[in-house]
XYZ file of C-alpha atoms in Angstrom:
135
model
C 98.433 115.415 82.748
C 98.183 116.976 86.207
C 100.087 115.326 89.026
C 98.408 114.520 92.304
C 99.697 116.216 95.432
C 101.307 113.938 98.029
C 99.008 112.413 100.635
C 101.076 114.293 103.228
C 104.271 116.307 103.377
C 107.233 113.952 103.064
C 110.128 113.755 100.626
C 111.537 110.805 98.735
C 114.717 111.156 100.782
C 112.729 110.972 104.037
C 110.947 107.863 102.770
C 114.270 106.172 102.019
C 115.657 107.190 105.418
C 112.609 105.789 107.263
C 112.733 102.526 105.318
C 116.464 102.036 106.007
C 116.061 102.804 109.717
C 113.050 100.506 109.953
C 114.781 97.518 108.370
C 117.810 98.043 110.598
C 115.416 97.494 113.529
C 113.682 94.565 111.796
C 116.990 92.731 111.348
C 117.552 92.952 115.118
C 113.987 92.004 116.127
C 113.792 88.471 117.598
C 110.419 87.712 115.991
C 110.577 89.572 112.679
C 114.283 89.340 111.894
C 114.283 85.586 111.188
C 111.123 85.849 109.064
C 112.686 88.472 106.808
C 116.102 86.764 106.790
C 114.585 83.725 105.084
C 113.420 85.855 102.153
C 115.737 88.851 101.850
C 119.176 88.180 100.401
C 119.937 91.725 99.233
C 118.874 94.252 101.881
C 119.674 97.389 99.845
C 117.572 96.086 96.929
C 114.732 95.139 99.291
C 114.817 98.538 100.969
C 114.815 100.291 97.573
C 111.762 98.284 96.505
C 109.927 99.083 99.752
C 110.860 102.767 99.410
C 109.372 102.639 95.899
C 106.197 101.143 97.383
C 105.872 103.983 99.900
C 106.754 106.618 97.296
C 103.937 105.239 95.163
C 101.493 105.153 98.098
C 102.360 108.633 99.407
C 103.827 110.627 96.521
C 101.953 108.852 93.700
C 105.207 107.930 91.967
C 104.979 105.080 89.527
C 108.208 103.374 90.484
C 106.773 100.329 92.311
C 105.715 97.238 90.384
C 105.190 94.598 93.072
C 102.224 92.910 94.720
C 102.615 93.027 98.530
C 99.601 90.817 99.233
C 100.890 88.085 96.934
C 104.383 88.280 98.450
C 103.061 88.017 102.006
C 100.721 85.153 101.125
C 103.404 83.200 99.298
C 106.113 83.747 101.911
C 104.817 80.777 103.901
C 106.042 82.070 107.250
C 104.040 85.294 107.648
C 101.323 85.068 110.276
C 98.577 87.621 111.021
C 99.907 88.335 114.524
C 103.223 89.540 113.104
C 101.599 92.672 111.738
C 101.246 94.130 115.249
C 105.000 93.839 115.853
C 105.712 95.204 112.362
C 103.465 98.216 112.937
C 104.901 98.897 116.395
C 108.449 98.956 115.009
C 107.332 101.071 112.075
C 105.632 103.605 114.356
C 108.735 103.791 116.543
C 110.825 104.472 113.443
C 108.419 107.116 112.153
C 108.474 108.956 115.487
C 112.276 108.887 115.542
C 112.828 109.974 111.961
C 110.027 112.441 111.172
C 108.049 115.327 112.563
C 104.990 114.544 114.675
C 102.583 115.431 111.833
C 104.482 113.383 109.275
C 104.720 110.398 111.621
C 100.997 110.525 112.432
C 99.953 110.732 108.773
C 102.270 107.930 107.661
C 101.278 105.778 110.622
C 97.594 106.096 109.705
C 98.377 104.987 106.152
C 100.549 102.101 107.386
C 97.745 100.886 109.659
C 95.269 100.995 106.771
C 97.614 99.009 104.531
C 98.471 96.659 107.412
C 94.784 95.870 107.976
C 94.417 94.954 104.297
C 97.519 92.768 104.298
C 96.534 91.081 107.558
C 93.066 90.354 106.166
C 94.595 88.923 103.002
C 96.943 86.679 104.951
C 94.123 85.563 107.298
C 92.001 84.647 104.290
C 94.858 82.446 103.062
C 95.372 80.689 106.424
C 92.199 78.734 107.153
C 91.463 75.775 109.300
C 88.723 73.158 109.170
C 85.428 74.506 107.902
C 87.107 77.612 106.437
C 87.612 79.249 109.843
C 90.640 81.587 109.806
C 93.537 80.431 111.980
C 95.069 83.397 113.790
C 98.669 82.660 114.698
């Protein structure tokens, strides 16, 4: 069976480096840090799982077995407005850790995935009459 080429030029090691640097910033972020702290007890395991997610999304590895939409919906403390802060931190990390081309390509993919997750969370958080509540 032929393997698919990566969506863009990045290595597994670069993915792991970006994920570790990103979560270092998340832990220090006043808005995102407490949200993650409630759910993440083992940061190295969490970072490895997220690196597997990105390796699957970019390199087409088959090492990730989670469901990000389900996790974000069930967390109970994730709000649609948090995705902007998450993406801003992620973009800052990408620009610090990668080349301009790599950062731009990964950022575009992160925004696409972020829009899907945000939409899924918004669908879960509804007010009277089924109107989404944006918090």
